XYZ file of C-alpha atoms in Angstrom:
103
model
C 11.602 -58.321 -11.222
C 10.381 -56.119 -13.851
C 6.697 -56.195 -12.650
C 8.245 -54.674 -9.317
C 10.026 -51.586 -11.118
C 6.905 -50.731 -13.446
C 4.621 -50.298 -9.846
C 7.531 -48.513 -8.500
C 6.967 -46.419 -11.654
C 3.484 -45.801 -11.399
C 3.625 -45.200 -7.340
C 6.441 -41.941 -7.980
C 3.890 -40.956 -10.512
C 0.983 -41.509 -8.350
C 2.839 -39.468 -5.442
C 3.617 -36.779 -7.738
C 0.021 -36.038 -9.161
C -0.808 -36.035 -5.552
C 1.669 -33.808 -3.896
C 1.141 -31.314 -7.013
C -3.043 -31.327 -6.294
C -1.990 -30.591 -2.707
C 0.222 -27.778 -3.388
C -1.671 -26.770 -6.073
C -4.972 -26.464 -3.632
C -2.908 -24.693 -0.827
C -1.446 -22.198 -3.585
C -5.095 -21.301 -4.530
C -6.288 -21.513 -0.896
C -3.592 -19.133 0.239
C -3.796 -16.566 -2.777
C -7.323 -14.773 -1.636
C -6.430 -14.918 1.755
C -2.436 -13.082 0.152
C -4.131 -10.518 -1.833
C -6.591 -9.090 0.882
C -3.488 -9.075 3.529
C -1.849 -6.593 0.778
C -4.869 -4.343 0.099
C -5.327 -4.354 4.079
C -1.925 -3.013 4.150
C -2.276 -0.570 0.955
C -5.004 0.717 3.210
C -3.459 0.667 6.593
C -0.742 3.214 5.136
C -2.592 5.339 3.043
C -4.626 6.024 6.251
C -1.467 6.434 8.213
C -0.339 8.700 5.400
C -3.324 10.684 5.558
C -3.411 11.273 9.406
C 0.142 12.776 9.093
C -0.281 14.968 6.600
C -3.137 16.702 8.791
C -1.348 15.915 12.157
C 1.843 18.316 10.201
C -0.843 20.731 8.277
C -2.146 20.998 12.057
C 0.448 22.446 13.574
C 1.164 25.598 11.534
C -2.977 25.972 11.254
C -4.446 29.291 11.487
C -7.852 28.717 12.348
C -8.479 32.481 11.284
C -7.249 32.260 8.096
C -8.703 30.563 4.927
C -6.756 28.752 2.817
C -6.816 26.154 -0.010
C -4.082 24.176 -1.346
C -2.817 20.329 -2.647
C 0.517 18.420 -1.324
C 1.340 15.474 -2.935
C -2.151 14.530 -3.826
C -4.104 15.996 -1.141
C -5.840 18.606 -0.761
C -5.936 20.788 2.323
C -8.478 23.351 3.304
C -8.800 25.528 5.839
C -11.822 28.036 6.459
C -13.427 29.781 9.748
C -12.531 27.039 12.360
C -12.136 24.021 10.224
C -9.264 22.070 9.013
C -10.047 19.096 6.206
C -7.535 16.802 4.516
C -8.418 14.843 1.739
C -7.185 12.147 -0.984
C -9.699 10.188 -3.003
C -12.711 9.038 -1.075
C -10.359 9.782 2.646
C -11.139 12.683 4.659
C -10.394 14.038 7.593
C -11.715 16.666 9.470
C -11.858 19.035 12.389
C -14.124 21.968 13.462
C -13.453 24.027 16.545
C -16.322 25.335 18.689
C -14.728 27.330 20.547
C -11.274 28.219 22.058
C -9.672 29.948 25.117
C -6.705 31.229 25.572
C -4.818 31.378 29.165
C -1.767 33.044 30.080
């Protein structure tokens, strides 16, 4: 009888060793795979950021004026028919060629 309880010993232990290489694998499986998801997403709204500042700085843009000035970490410039935003290595950008107006 106590030959049956020491192999019931050393099978728990057995199954324990095993089920912590397996999480232990997923864990370190999963973590790359984790860590690009959240600079993906660090990106995603940055970029999302970005395009709203411009789509806003847009809207009250004077193409005939010139103008230079930062917001929250960007900088926004306007000269002869272009508009740029900017933050870090992101930029945006828009020229006009031309423009008609009709009443």
């Amino acid at each position: 009888m106590k030959y049956e309880k020491e192999t019931e010993q050393g099978f728990l232990l057995l199954e324990s060793l095993v089920t912590l290489g397996m999480i232990a694998s997923i864990s370190l499986m999963l973590y790359p795979m984790i860590a690009r998801w959240m600079i993906l997403r660090q990106e995603a709204k940055d970029e999302v950021e970005l395009n709203r500042i411009f789509y806003e700085t847009s809207i009250d843009w004077k193409s005939t004026q010139s103008m230079e000035r930062k917001h929250k970490g960007y900088t926004i410039e306007s000269k002869e028919n272009k508009l740029s935003v900017e933050k870090g290595n992101q930029k945006i950008e828009v020229y006009l060629n031309g423009y008609e107006f009709e009443k």
